[in-house]
Amino acid sequence: MLSCTNHPSFMAALSFPPPFFAVQTTASTSTSSSTHANSFFIRPSHPLPPWPRLRRRRRAPLFVAAASVKENLGRARKTLTDFTILNYWVVRDYYRLVSSVNAFEPRIQLLSDEELAAKTPEFRRRLERGETLADIQAEAFAVVREAARRKLGMRHFDVQIIGGAVLHDGSIAEMKTGEGKTLVSTLAAYLNALTAEGVHIVTVNDYLAQRDAEWMGRVHRFLGLSVGLIQRGMNAEERRRNYRCDITYTNNSELGFDYLRDNLAGNREQLVMRWPKPFHFAIVDEVDSVLIDEGRNPLLISGEANQDAARYPVAAKVAELLIQETHYKVELKDNSVELTEEGITLAEMALETSDLWDENDPWARFVMNALKAKEFYRRDVQYIVRDGKALIINELTGRVEEKRRWSEGIHQAVEAKEGLKIQADSVVVAQITYQSLFKLYPKLSGMTGTAKTEEKEFLKMFQMPVIEVPTNLPNIRKDLPIQAFATLRGKWEQVRQEVEYMFRQGRPVLVGTTSVENSELLAGLLREWNIPYNVLNARPKYAAREAEIVAQAGRKHAITLSTNMAGRGTDIILGGNPKMLAREIIEDSILPFLTREDPNLELAGEAISEKVLPKIKVGPSSLALLAKTALMAKYVSKSEGKSWTYQKAKSFISDAVETSLSFSLKELEELANEESEVYPLGPTVALAYLSVLKDCEEHCLREGSEVKRLGGLHVIGTSLHESRRIDNQLRGRAGRQGDPGSTRFMVSLQDEMFRKFNFDTEWAVRLISKITNDEDLPIEGDAIVKQLLALQINAEKFFFGIRKNLVEFDEVLEVQRKHVYDLRQLILTGDDESCSQHIFQYMQAVVDEIVFSNTDPLKHPRSWGLNNLSREFMTIGGKLLHESFGVISDDTLLNSLGQLSEVSSVDIVNFSLPNLPAPPNAFRGIRRKSSSLRRWLAICTDDLIENGKYQTTSNLLRKYLGDFLIASYLNVVEESGYDERYVKEIERAVLLKTLDCFWRDHLVNMNRLSSAVNVRSFGHRNPLEEYKIDGCRFFISMLSATRRLTVEALLRHWTSPIESQELFL
């Protein structure tokens, strides 16, 4: 290890600009290369990472003593800090609940299975008698703990009881990786499901939802609760049945899209959620990932719009001609491009147009999208190409999202860049952000391993505090100092050396990369040095083996390269996951006999990489059972006359494994040995699985102990993320449940984060070169760590600003969306009388708008626009009003209004203006009369109209015209001869179609407005305030247009009957 403080090149480098990491020099009384704890170090190139080598052994005792003192001081400082932070006292308070739960435990353990399950109806009866969830919480938690012990073989630790209480209180439980968050969720889910209003447990993908529903669902089903599961591909009936369950497992996107689809439903039979109250209580797994990382991307349901798809390939060719900095400028931080004057001129020449922004021939949007696709959307980073399609890669999980598409023409631009078939442009039909979606829950909680750094954001947006739940065992993971490199080449070579060193030792290694591209770059380096590895990224040949790869990632000599471990949801167990490994052995033994189908056919023709770890040796009894099972599988396949599909065979094995967990060993043996006409393949597979599982558990236990002795899992981060939280998620993969482990982050000054935030690192590269004469060597130290963390914090603040801006803008749309969706559900799920009242309100509102726009309560009626008022009123009514109202002149109407001042009293139910046609006698029956009176009361109490001398005259005119329109409508409907049920179907269809039509247009206008208002900041106007003002104006206009078109369409339909689907043609 070399000290650089006395190096002549170091002194010469002081003329460079101040570095982003501080350099602390230390005084030295000798010419030896002594170092200081706060100085940074330069590590010479070496085939093995030098940090494990302790060359300076003669001074080791001094260093050990200093380190010991430093550790003791740090431990004392941490203990003091614990007493001064609120979290300590909150957790301490929860231990009172833990004591109560522990006190119940001995009594609960004495109950039989039937008595334990009977606790659920008992709790529900107690709630009906007036007790609260808080009154039964401790006993309910004790019941769940005992049920989990009996059905899963897992007993909740005391800290897990605390986690369950945190979730029940509507907070976020921060629990480190491996602390059993999945088991913790059963406590709060069970307790809140007792009210029978539905509990949603929301995960980040289908795999985790299915796993948790099957795994944790055994506890809930044992206790008598129904458990549902929402998966992609389910039909409406399956979804409806699962949402009706006490506890429903789903993923965040399925939940959001079900909510949006329900608000596009044409009739109540299409609804799948629990309306009118679809949301009660939710537990969100990886809550930081869902609400913060994915919070920037709204959920969209799009419809196709007729646009010219031929423009995209042309624009892509133009983008290839344009040169960065010369023809356009790029802002990586917010993914924006700006054409220069030279770029505009060249683009216009290439496209043979005089103006890129010409409304009749608009090319600007296509060119800008083509440039964005060229600069910001990189293949194997943001997307992959498969089967002629550009498929988006989720940046957080590294998974492919096949049904997701970028909006605003970006996806089409990417397709044009890759030479793929251009799919039609999309127009937004419905949209919502995850923040707005989860705000709909009256009670919301979440769990994650990393949320404390974002606590302020959770408090501001959701009023959810973050509670750090203590670990069950102390965390002994070692987080090694960050190493900084001048070049990417030096960083990747050092990563390769560290992986090789750990591999030679036998320690498992997890390397986190930020893209498919980087994972395959490192894979190539390891391949050159003959180091076996497994890759986990978005490519189908790897993604299909995700469960298998993660199951083996903690085994000796295992090297795993992963694009992102956030949201993977599966712990890396040292020595391997025995359950997953046992299932893999069963599949390898049986699948070739059940199916001849090659699984590679499902993987787009890409071969699965060879397995790098040796097979686990199983005992003689397991081998005998495997041979018996394989033989039986062969006969079953032959007896059916054809082989199964690969998926059917895998599903069969999964069901058999599930059976092994539901039956005792004796019951399985009886099922396997009983005589029947069909082979008992399922029970035989279950018995073989249990036997192999026992062998795997013994093997994994031995191998896990050996891995722990070697130092546990070593995690390498190949770059810093834009948030410390994401880095902590990667670190958290090592050292689970008190296991040993270590982590190391390596960054290059050429990493994307430095470029994205326009961080000038050229001088730092030159500085390192001068110091070391080798720019590929790393430097590390406290000063570097502080400066890198400062850069991360700045990035977090920037993205928090983006999210805050998105939330503030979405809050405007959120209020409008709630109004529209509540109205829509009222129309859809309300009774026939409710539907009629909506139409009457619409008709009265249309009349009111006509009266307001043509009258002034402060002036005499002779100054009112009576001619325009009559014309507008007859335009609304069409043929229906023309005969009765068309003969009324302006003078007749004016004289009639003038006579109102002489009238002392009026019959408000059968009201008519003097000398004018009386409304048809349609207000018969108590319901219609009461409806007429309610409308009159609403008119009289309307505070929107200005007080004046002629206000009563204006109100009576509103009542008369409203009555005339409504009574004429009721009369023509009655004369049509249709039964009431058909009439209500038509009315609902018209109400919903007009609302959906204008809401869709409103969303398009609001999206355009959100982009346009930013320009107004140049005029020193607040874009958010401008968005609120214009958005409110748009919304009022949208509601007005909706009411008017609804009334016109209904009147037109009954006066000139047409098919309901033609109403808007």
mmCIF file of N, CA, C and O in Angstrom, residues 373 377-385 389-393 406 414 417-418 420:
data_model
loop_
_atom_site.group_PDB
_atom_site.id
_atom_site.type_symbol
_atom_site.label_atom_id
_atom_site.label_comp_id
_atom_site.label_asym_id
_atom_site.label_seq_id
_atom_site.Cartn_x
_atom_site.Cartn_y
_atom_site.Cartn_z
ATOM 1 N N ALA A 373 -34.887 8.900 -28.613
ATOM 2 C CA ALA A 373 -34.664 7.460 -28.775
ATOM 3 C C ALA A 373 -33.200 7.172 -29.060
ATOM 4 O O ALA A 373 -32.645 6.170 -28.599
ATOM 5 N N TYR A 377 -32.499 6.150 -24.997
ATOM 6 C CA TYR A 377 -33.090 4.808 -24.942
ATOM 7 C C TYR A 377 -32.144 3.829 -25.626
ATOM 8 O O TYR A 377 -32.105 3.735 -26.848
ATOM 9 N N ARG A 378 -31.359 3.133 -24.787
ATOM 10 C CA ARG A 378 -30.304 2.253 -25.309
ATOM 11 C C ARG A 378 -30.731 0.793 -25.238
ATOM 12 O O ARG A 378 -31.313 0.356 -24.240
ATOM 13 N N ARG A 379 -30.417 0.084 -26.272
ATOM 14 C CA ARG A 379 -30.725 -1.342 -26.335
ATOM 15 C C ARG A 379 -29.945 -2.083 -25.253
ATOM 16 O O ARG A 379 -28.775 -1.758 -24.989
ATOM 17 N N ASP A 380 -30.574 -3.042 -24.605
ATOM 18 C CA ASP A 380 -30.012 -3.843 -23.513
ATOM 19 C C ASP A 380 -29.812 -3.035 -22.239
ATOM 20 O O ASP A 380 -29.210 -3.524 -21.281
ATOM 21 N N VAL A 381 -30.285 -1.799 -22.221
ATOM 22 C CA VAL A 381 -30.258 -0.998 -20.994
ATOM 23 C C VAL A 381 -31.697 -0.635 -20.628
ATOM 24 O O VAL A 381 -32.224 -1.068 -19.613
ATOM 25 N N GLN A 382 -32.336 0.167 -21.482
ATOM 26 C CA GLN A 382 -33.745 0.510 -21.247
ATOM 27 C C GLN A 382 -34.705 -0.500 -21.873
ATOM 28 O O GLN A 382 -35.857 -0.584 -21.465
ATOM 29 N N TYR A 383 -34.249 -1.227 -22.877
ATOM 30 C CA TYR A 383 -35.138 -2.181 -23.545
ATOM 31 C C TYR A 383 -34.308 -3.272 -24.205
ATOM 32 O O TYR A 383 -33.095 -3.136 -24.389
ATOM 33 N N ILE A 384 -34.982 -4.374 -24.543
ATOM 34 C CA ILE A 384 -34.368 -5.420 -25.362
ATOM 35 C C ILE A 384 -35.287 -5.652 -26.564
ATOM 36 O O ILE A 384 -36.470 -5.308 -26.530
ATOM 37 N N VAL A 385 -34.729 -6.231 -27.615
ATOM 38 C CA VAL A 385 -35.514 -6.556 -28.800
ATOM 39 C C VAL A 385 -35.711 -8.065 -28.833
ATOM 40 O O VAL A 385 -34.739 -8.831 -28.783
ATOM 41 N N LYS A 389 -40.089 -7.128 -31.398
ATOM 42 C CA LYS A 389 -40.706 -6.103 -30.557
ATOM 43 C C LYS A 389 -39.667 -5.487 -29.627
ATOM 44 O O LYS A 389 -38.730 -6.167 -29.195
ATOM 45 N N ALA A 390 -39.839 -4.210 -29.336
ATOM 46 C CA ALA A 390 -38.997 -3.531 -28.345
ATOM 47 C C ALA A 390 -39.692 -3.649 -26.995
ATOM 48 O O ALA A 390 -40.773 -3.086 -26.794
ATOM 49 N N LEU A 391 -39.096 -4.407 -26.068
ATOM 50 C CA LEU A 391 -39.710 -4.670 -24.770
ATOM 51 C C LEU A 391 -38.968 -3.895 -23.687
ATOM 52 O O LEU A 391 -37.732 -3.923 -23.612
ATOM 53 N N ILE A 392 -39.721 -3.207 -22.858
ATOM 54 C CA ILE A 392 -39.138 -2.341 -21.829
ATOM 55 C C ILE A 392 -38.552 -3.178 -20.696
ATOM 56 O O ILE A 392 -39.149 -4.173 -20.265
ATOM 57 N N ILE A 393 -37.373 -2.769 -20.214
ATOM 58 C CA ILE A 393 -36.756 -3.374 -19.030
ATOM 59 C C ILE A 393 -37.035 -2.466 -17.842
ATOM 60 O O ILE A 393 -36.728 -1.276 -17.877
ATOM 61 N N TRP A 406 -43.967 2.916 -23.755
ATOM 62 C CA TRP A 406 -43.765 4.333 -23.501
ATOM 63 C C TRP A 406 -44.805 5.136 -24.263
ATOM 64 O O TRP A 406 -45.197 4.768 -25.382
ATOM 65 N N VAL A 414 -38.514 4.444 -30.804
ATOM 66 C CA VAL A 414 -37.560 3.365 -30.535
ATOM 67 C C VAL A 414 -37.727 2.250 -31.567
ATOM 68 O O VAL A 414 -36.736 1.695 -32.071
ATOM 69 N N LYS A 417 -36.088 3.338 -34.727
ATOM 70 C CA LYS A 417 -34.625 3.288 -34.610
ATOM 71 C C LYS A 417 -34.104 1.876 -34.832
ATOM 72 O O LYS A 417 -33.070 1.676 -35.475
ATOM 73 N N GLU A 418 -34.842 0.883 -34.321
ATOM 74 C CA GLU A 418 -34.418 -0.510 -34.439
ATOM 75 C C GLU A 418 -34.897 -1.165 -35.735
ATOM 76 O O GLU A 418 -34.614 -2.342 -35.970
ATOM 77 N N LEU A 420 -38.015 -1.862 -36.523
ATOM 78 C CA LEU A 420 -39.111 -2.783 -36.227
ATOM 79 C C LEU A 420 -40.425 -2.255 -36.797
ATOM 80 O O LEU A 420 -40.525 -1.093 -37.209
#
